Tab-separated table of C-alpha atoms and ligand atoms in Angstrom:
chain	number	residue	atom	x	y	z
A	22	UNK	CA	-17.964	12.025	18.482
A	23	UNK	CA	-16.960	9.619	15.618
A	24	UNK	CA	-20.043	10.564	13.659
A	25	UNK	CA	-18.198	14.446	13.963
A	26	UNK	CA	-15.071	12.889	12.070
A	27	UNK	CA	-13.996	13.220	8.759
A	28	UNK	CA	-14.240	10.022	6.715
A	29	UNK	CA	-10.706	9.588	5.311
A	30	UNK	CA	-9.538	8.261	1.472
A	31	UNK	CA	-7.689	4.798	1.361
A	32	UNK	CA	-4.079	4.482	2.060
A	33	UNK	CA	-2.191	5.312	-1.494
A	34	UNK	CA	-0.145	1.924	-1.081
A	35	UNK	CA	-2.233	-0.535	1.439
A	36	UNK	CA	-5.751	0.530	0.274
A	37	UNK	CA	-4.780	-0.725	-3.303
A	38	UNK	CA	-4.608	-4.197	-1.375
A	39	UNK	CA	-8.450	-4.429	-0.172
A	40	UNK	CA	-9.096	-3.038	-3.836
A	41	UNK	CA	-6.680	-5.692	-5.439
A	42	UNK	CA	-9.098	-8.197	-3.593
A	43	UNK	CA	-12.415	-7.141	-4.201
A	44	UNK	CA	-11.888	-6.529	-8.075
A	45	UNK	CA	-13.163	-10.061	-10.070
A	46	UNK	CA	-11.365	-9.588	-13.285
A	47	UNK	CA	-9.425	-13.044	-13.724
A	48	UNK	CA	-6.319	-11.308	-15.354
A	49	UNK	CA	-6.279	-8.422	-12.363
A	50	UNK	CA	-2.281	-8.298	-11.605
A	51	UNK	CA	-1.614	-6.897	-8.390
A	52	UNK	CA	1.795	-4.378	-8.472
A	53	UNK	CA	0.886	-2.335	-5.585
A	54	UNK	CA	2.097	-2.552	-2.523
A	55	UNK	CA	5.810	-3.860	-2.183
A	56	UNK	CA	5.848	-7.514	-1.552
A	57	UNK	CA	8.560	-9.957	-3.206
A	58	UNK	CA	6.106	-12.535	-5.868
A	59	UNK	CA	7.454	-15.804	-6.852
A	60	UNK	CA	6.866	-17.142	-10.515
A	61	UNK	CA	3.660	-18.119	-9.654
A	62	UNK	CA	2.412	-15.027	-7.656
A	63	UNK	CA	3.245	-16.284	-4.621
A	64	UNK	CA	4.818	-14.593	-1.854
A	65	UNK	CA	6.563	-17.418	-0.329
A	66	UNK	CA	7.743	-18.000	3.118
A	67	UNK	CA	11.529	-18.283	2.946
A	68	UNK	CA	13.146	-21.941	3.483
A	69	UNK	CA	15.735	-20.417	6.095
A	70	UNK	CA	12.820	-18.603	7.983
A	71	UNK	CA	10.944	-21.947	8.197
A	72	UNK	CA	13.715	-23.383	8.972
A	73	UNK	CA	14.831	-21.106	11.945
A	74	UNK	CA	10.492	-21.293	13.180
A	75	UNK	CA	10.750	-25.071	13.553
A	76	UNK	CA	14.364	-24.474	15.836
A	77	UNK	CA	12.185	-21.616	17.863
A	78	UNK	CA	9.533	-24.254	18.832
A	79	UNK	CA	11.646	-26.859	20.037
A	80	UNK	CA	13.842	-23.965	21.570
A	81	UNK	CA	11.825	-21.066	22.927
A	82	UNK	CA	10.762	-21.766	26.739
A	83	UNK	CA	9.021	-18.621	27.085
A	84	UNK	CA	7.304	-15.831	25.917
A	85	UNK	CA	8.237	-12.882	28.671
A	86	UNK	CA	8.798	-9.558	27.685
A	87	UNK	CA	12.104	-9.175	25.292
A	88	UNK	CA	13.058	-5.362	26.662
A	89	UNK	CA	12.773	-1.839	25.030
A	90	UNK	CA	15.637	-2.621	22.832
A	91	UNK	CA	14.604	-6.335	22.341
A	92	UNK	CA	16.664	-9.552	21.157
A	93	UNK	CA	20.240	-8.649	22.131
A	94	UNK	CA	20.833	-11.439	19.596
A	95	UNK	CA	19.057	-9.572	16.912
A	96	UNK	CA	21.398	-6.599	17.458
A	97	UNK	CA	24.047	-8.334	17.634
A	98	UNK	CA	23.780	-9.921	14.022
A	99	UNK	CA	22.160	-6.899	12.253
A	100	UNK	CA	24.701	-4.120	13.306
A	101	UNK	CA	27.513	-6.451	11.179
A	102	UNK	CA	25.078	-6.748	8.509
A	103	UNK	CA	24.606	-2.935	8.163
A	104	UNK	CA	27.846	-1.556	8.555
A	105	UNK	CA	30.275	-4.619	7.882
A	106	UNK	CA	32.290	-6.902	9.807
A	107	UNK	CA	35.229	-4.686	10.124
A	108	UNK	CA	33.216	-1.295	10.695
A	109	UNK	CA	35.287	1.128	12.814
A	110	UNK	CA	31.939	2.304	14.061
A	111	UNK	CA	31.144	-0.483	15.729
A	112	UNK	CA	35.048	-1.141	16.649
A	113	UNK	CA	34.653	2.196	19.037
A	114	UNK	CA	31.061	1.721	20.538
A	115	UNK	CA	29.192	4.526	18.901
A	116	UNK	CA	26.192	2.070	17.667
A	117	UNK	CA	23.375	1.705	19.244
A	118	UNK	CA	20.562	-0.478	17.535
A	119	UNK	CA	16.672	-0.785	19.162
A	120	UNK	CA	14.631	-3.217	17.751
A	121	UNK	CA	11.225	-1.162	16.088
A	122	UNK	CA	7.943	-3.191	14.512
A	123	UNK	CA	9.420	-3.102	11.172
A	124	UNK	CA	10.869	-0.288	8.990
A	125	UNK	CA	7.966	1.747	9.421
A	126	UNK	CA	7.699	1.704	13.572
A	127	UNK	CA	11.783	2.224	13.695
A	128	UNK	CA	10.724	5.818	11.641
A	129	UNK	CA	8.255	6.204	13.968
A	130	UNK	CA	10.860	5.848	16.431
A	131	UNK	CA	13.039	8.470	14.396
A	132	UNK	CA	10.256	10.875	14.366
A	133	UNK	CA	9.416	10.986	18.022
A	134	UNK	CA	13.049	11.250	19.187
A	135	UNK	CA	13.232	14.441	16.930
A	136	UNK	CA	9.855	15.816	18.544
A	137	UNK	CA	11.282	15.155	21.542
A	138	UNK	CA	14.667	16.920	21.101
A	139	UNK	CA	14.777	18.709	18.398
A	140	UNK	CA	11.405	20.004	17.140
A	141	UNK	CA	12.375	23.611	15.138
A	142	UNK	CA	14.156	21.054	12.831
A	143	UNK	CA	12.974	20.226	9.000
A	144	UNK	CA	13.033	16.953	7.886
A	145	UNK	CA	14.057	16.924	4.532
A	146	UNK	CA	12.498	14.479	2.126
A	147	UNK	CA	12.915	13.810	-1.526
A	148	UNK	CA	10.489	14.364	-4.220
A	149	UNK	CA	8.873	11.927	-4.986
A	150	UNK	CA	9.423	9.638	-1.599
A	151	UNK	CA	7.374	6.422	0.062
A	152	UNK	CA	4.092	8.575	1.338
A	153	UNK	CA	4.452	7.089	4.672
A	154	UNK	CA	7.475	9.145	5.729
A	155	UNK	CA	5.130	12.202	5.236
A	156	UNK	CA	2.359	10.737	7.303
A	157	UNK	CA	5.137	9.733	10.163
A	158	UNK	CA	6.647	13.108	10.221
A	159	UNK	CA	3.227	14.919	9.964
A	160	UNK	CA	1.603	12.338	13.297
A	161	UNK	CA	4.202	14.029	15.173
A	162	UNK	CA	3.809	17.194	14.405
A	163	UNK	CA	7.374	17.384	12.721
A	164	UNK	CA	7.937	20.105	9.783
A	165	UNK	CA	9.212	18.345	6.440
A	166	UNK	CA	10.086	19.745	3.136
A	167	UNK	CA	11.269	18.353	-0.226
A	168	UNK	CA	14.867	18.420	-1.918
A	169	UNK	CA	14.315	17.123	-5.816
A	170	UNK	CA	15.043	13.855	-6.670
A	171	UNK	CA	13.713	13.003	-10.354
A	172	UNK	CA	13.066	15.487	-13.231
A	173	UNK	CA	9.248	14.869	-13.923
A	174	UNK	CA	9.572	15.788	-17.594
A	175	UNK	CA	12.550	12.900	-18.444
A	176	UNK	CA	11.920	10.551	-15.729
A	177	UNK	CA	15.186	10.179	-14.638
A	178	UNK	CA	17.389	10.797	-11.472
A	179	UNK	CA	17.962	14.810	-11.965
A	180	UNK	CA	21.342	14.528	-9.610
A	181	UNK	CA	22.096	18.679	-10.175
A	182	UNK	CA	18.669	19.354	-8.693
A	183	UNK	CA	19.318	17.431	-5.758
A	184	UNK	CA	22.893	19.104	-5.059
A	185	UNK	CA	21.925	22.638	-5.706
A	186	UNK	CA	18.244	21.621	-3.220
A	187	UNK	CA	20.697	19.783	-0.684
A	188	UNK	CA	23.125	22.856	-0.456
A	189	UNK	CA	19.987	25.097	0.197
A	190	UNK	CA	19.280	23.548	3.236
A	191	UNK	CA	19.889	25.406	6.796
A	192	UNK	CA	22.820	23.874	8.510
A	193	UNK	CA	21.601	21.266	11.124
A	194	UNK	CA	18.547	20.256	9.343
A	195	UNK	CA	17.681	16.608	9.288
A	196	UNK	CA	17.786	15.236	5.908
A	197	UNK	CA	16.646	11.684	4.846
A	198	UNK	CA	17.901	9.457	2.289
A	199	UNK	CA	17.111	6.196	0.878
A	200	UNK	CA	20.167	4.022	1.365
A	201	UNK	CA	19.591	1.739	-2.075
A	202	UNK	CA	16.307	0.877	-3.828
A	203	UNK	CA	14.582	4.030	-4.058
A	204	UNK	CA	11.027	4.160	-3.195
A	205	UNK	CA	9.186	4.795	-5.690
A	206	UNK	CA	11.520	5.472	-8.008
A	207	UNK	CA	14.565	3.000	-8.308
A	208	UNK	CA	17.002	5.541	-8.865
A	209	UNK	CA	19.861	4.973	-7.097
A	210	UNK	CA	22.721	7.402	-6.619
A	211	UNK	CA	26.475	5.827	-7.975
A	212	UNK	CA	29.557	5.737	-5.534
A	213	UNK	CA	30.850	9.224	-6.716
A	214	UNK	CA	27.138	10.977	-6.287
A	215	UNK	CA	27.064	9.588	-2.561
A	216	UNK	CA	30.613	11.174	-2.112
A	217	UNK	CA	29.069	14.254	-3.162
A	218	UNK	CA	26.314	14.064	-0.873
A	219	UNK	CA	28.402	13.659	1.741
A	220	UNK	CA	30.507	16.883	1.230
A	221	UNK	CA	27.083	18.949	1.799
A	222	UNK	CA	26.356	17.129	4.447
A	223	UNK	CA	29.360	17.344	6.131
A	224	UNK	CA	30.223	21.328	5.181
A	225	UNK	CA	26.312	22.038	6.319
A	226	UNK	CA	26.286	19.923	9.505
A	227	UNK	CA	23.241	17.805	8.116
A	228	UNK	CA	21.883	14.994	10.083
A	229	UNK	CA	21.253	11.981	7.877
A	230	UNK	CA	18.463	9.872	8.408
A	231	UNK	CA	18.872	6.668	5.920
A	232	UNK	CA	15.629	4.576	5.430
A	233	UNK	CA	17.329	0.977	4.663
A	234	UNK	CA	14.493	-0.923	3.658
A	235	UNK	CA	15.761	-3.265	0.826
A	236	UNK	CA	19.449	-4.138	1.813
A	237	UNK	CA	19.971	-7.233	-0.766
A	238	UNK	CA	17.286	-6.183	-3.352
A	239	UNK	CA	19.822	-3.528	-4.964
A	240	UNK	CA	22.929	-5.060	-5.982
A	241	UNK	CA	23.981	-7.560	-2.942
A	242	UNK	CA	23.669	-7.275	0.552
A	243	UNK	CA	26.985	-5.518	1.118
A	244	UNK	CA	26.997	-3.158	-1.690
A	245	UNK	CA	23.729	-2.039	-0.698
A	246	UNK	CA	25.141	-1.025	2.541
A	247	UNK	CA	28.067	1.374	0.947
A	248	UNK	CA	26.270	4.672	1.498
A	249	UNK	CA	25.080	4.109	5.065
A	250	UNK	CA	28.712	2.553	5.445
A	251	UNK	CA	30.139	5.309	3.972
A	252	UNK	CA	28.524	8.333	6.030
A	253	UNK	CA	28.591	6.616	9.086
A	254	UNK	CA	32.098	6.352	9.083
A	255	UNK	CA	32.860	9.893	7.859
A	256	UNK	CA	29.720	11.954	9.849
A	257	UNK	CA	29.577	12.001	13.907
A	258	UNK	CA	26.008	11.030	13.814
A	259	UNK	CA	23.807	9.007	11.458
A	260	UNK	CA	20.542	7.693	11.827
A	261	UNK	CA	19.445	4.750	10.152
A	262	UNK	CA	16.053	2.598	10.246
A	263	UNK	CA	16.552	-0.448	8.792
A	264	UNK	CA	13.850	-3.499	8.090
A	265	UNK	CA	14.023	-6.907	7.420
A	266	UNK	CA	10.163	-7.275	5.666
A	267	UNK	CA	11.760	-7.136	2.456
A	268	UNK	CA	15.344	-9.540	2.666
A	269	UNK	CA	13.561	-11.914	5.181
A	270	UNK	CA	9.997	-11.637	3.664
A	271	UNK	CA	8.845	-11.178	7.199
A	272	UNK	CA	6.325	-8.321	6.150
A	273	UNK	CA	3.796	-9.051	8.879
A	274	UNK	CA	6.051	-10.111	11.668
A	275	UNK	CA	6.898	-6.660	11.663
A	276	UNK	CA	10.773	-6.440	12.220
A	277	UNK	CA	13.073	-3.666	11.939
A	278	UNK	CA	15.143	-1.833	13.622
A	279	UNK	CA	16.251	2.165	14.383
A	280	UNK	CA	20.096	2.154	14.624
A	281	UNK	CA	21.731	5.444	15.568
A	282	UNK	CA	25.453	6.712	15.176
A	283	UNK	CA	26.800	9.208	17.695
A	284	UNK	CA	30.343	10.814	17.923
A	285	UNK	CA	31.642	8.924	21.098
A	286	UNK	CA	30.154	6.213	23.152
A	287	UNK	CA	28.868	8.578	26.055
A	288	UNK	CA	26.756	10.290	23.227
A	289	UNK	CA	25.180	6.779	22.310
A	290	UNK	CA	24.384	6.041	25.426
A	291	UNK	CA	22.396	9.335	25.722
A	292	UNK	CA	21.056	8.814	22.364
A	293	UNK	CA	20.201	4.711	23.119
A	294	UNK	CA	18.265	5.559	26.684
A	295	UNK	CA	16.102	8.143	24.796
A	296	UNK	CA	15.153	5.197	22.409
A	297	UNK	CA	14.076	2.712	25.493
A	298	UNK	CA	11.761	5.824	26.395
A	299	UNK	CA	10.649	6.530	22.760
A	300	UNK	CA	10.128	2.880	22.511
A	301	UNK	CA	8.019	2.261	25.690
A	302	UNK	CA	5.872	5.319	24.879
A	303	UNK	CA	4.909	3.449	21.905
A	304	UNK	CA	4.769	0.426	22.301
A	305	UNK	CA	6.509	-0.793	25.387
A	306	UNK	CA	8.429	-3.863	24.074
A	307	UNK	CA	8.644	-5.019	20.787
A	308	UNK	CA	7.084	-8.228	19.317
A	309	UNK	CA	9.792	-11.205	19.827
A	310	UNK	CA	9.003	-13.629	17.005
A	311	UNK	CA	10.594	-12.032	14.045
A	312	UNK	CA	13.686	-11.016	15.458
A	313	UNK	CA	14.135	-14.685	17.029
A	314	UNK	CA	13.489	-15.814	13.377
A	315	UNK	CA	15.988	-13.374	12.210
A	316	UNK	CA	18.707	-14.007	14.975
A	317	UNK	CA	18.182	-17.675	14.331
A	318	UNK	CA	19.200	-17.355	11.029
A	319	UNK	CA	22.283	-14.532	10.980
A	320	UNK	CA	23.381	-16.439	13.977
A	321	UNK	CA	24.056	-20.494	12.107
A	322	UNK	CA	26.385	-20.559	9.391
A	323	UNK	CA	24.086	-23.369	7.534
A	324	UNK	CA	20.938	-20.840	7.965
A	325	UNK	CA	22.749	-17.651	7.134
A	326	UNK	CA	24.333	-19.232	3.813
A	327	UNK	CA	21.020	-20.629	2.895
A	328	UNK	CA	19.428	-17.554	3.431
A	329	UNK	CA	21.893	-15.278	1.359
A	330	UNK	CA	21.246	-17.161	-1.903
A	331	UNK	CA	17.308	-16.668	-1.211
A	332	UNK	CA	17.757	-13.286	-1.165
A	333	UNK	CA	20.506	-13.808	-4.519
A	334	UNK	CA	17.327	-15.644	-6.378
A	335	UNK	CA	14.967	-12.824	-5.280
A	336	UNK	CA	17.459	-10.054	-6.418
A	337	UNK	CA	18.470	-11.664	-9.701
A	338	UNK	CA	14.245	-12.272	-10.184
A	339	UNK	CA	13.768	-9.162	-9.820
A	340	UNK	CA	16.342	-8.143	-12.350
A	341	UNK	CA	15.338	-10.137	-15.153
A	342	UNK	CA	11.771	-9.211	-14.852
A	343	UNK	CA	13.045	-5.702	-15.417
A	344	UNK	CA	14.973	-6.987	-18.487
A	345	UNK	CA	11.833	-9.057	-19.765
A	346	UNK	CA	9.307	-5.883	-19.226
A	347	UNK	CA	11.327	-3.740	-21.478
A	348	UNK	CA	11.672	-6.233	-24.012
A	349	UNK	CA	8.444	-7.454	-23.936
A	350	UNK	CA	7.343	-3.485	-25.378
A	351	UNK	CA	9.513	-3.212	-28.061
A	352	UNK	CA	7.387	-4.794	-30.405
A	353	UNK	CA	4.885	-1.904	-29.945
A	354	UNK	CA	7.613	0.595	-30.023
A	355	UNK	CA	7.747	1.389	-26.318
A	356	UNK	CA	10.934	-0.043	-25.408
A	357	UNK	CA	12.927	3.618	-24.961
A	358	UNK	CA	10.125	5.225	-23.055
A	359	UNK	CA	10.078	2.029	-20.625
A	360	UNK	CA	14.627	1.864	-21.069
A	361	UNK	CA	14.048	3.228	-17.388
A	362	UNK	CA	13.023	-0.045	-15.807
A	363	UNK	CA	16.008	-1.698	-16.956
A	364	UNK	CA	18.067	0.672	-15.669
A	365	UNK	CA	16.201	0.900	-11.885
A	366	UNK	CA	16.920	-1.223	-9.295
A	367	UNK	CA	15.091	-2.381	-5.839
A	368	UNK	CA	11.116	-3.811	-6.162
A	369	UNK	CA	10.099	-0.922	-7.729
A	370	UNK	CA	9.864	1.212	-10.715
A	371	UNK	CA	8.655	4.552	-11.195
A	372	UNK	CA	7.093	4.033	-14.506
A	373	UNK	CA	6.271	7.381	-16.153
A	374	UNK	CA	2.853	6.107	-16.535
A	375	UNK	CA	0.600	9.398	-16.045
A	376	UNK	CA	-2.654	9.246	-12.766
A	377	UNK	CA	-5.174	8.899	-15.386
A	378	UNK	CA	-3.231	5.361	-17.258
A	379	UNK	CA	-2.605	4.362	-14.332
A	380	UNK	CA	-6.271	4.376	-13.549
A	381	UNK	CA	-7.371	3.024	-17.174
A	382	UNK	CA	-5.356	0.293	-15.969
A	383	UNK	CA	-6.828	-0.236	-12.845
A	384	UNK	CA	-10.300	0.141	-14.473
A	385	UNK	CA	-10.030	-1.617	-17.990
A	386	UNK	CA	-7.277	-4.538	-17.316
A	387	UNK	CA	-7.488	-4.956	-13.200
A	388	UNK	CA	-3.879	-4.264	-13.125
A	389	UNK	CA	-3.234	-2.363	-9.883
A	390	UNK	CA	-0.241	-0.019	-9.276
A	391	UNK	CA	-0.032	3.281	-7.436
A	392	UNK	CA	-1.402	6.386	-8.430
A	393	UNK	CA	2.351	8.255	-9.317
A	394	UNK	CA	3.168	5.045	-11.691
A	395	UNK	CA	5.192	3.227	-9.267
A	396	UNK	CA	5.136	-0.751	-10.172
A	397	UNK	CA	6.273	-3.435	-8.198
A	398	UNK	CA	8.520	-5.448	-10.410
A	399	UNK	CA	7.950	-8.622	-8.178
A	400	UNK	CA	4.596	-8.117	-8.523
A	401	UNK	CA	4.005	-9.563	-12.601
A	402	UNK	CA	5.405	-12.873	-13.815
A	403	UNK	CA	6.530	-14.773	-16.651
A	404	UNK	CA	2.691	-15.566	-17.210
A	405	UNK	CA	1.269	-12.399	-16.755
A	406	UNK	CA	3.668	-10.149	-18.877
A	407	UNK	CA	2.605	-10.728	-21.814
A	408	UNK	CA	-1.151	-9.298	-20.825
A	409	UNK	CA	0.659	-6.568	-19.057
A	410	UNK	CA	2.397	-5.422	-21.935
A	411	UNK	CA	-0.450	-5.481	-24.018
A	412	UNK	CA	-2.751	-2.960	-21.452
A	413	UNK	CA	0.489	-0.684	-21.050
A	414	UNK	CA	0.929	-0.258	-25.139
A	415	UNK	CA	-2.993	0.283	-25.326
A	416	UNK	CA	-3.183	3.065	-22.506
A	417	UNK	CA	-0.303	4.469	-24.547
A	418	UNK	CA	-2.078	4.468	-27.154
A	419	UNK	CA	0.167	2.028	-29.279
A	420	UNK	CA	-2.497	-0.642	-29.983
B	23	LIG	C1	5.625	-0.320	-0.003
B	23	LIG	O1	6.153	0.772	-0.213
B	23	LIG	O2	4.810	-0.838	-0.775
B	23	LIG	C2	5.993	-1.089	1.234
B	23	LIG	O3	7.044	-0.468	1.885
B	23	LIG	C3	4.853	-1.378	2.105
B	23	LIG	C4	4.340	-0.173	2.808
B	23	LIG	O4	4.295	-0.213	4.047
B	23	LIG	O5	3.979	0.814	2.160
């Protein structure tokens, strides 16, 4: 039988990794896949998640199962974190939060509890989006289609696109959004755009599904959280799937969490027991150490302060990079086609740079990114930039 199967291409983000590896250039930078690099290319394991492993050993006395939803102290700590301390959502008991293997298994989560209950609906996606949340919807057999996001000609956020696509969309439809930090692109909508949104979504009974994957990496923890704060105070029913790989750096812990808003508290119930099923389906239970690590931390004052400025410093990194890339290619006249990554925000940047520089890159200077141009800002350093630069302006043809 597996000699009958087809032999299938890398992934477009985690196949750039074994690549990254194998390629001996000593320059090669690495801006692939979305990982948070320190000044020297390290991606370091934060002091208030070492801190909060050495409490775990001298605390944890066993290793049982945790339950379908897991670490009730998890939820406990992340539902403030998402929607406030004062939220009236979770004031009335229409939360419900189940702890998922990361970002990508509380989608997974998403996915199968639309299969399950509502498969004529569309998931609607935008264009360009993370490629995984095509593969997720597609494993389940779930239809998706795209709303536009960016106009491919400017490279910039093309807003009246994405109204006139949204208010196309049959009423009931499931449409997901990207809370803050767009993947790929690092366009982010303003306050008034996400008020706008939320008028279609409202007059077109549209169900929300918000991928919060980089709370803190925008603009702050909180202010990353106004458009999934916003809608789930104003809709009856939100879904969100929100990870901490990013804010914690717990990548490969695998830590996230599908939260879902319903209209009452009988409704989350309903919508919560579906999610223990959906969950043990999967996965049974899921894995307990990153959520202690995370609970550890939200739950001490000392841990949570400490761990707040580490994700400040990684923010504000990230933001002078940005600053430094642009200025870095204005001596080879490239500084307004690159204005873009100044203006982005989150780990990444949707470039402009075309498939086939992107590949020169890759080929000629060992500097990985993904195929549509997206970069990982964390990805280059003070070091580094300089060669960077240089291999951009030359695949531009500016050198
Ligand atoms: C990324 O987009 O690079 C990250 O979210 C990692 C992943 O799973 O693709």
């Amino acid at each position: 039988m597996f000699g009958q199967v087809e032999l299938l291409p890398a992934d477009p983000i985690l196949g750039l990794i074994e690549a990254f590896n194998q390629d001996t250039n000593p320059l090669k930078i690495d801006l692939g896949v979305g990982v948070y690099k320190d000044a020297l290319g390290n991606t370091p394991i934060l002091k208030s998640v070492r801190e909060a492993e050495a409490l775990l050993l001298t605390r944890e006395t066993t290793k049982k199962y945790i339950g379908s939803h897991g670490d009730p102290l998890f939820a406990k700590h992340i539902l403030p974190l998402v929607f406030g301390e004062a939220s009236s959502v979770l004031a009335e008991q229409r939360a419900t939060l189940t702890q998922a293997p990361g970002g990508t298994g509380a989608l997974r989560l998403a996915a199968d509890f639309l299969r399950r209950n509502a498969p004529e609906k569309t998931v609607w996606i935008s264009n360009p989006t993370w490629p995984n949340h095509y593969a997720i919807f597609d494993s389940v057999g779930i239809k998706h289609a795209n709303y536009a996001y960016v106009d491919s000609e400017t490279n910039r956020l093309d807003f009246p696109a994405m109204l006139a696509d949204l208010k196309q969309i049959p009423q009931g439809d499931v449409v997901l959004l990207h809370a803050c930090c767009h993947n790929p692109t690092g366009f982010d909508l303003s306050t008034a755009q996400w008020q706008e949104v939320l008028a279609i979504l409202q007059e077109r009974e549209l169900l929300p599904l918000i991928d919060f994957a980089y709370q803190g990496f925008g603009e702050g923890l909180d202010k990353d959280a106004a458009a999934v704060r916003l809608l789930s105070e104003q809709l009856p029913e939100v879904m969100i799937t929100a990870s901490c790989s990013k804010n914690f750096g717990l990548y490969r812990e695998r830590i996230g969490s599908f939260i879902g808003v319903a209209k009452n508290t009988d409704d989350m119930e309903k919508l919560r027991s579906q999610m223990a099923s959906v969950a043990r389906a999967n996965y049974s239970n899921p894995p307990a150490h990153g959520s202690a690590i995370v609970g550890t931390i939200l739950a001490s004052t000392e841990l949570n302060t400490l761990w707040r400025s580490e994700v400040d410093d990684m923010r504000n990194r990230i933001n002078t990079l940005r600053q430094q890339f642009v200025t870095a290619l204005t001596p080879y006249g490239l500084a307004e086609k690159f204005a873009c990554v100044a203006e982005q925000q989150g780990m990444f940047s949707y470039s402009g740079l075309k498939p086939h520089e992107v590949a020169q890159l890759q080929k000629e200077f060992g500097i990985y990114m993904v195929k549509t141009g997206r970069m990982n800002i964390a990805g280059y350093n003070e070091q580094n930039l300089p060669y960077l630069c240089q291999a951009i302006a030359s695949v531009c043809g500016k050198k």
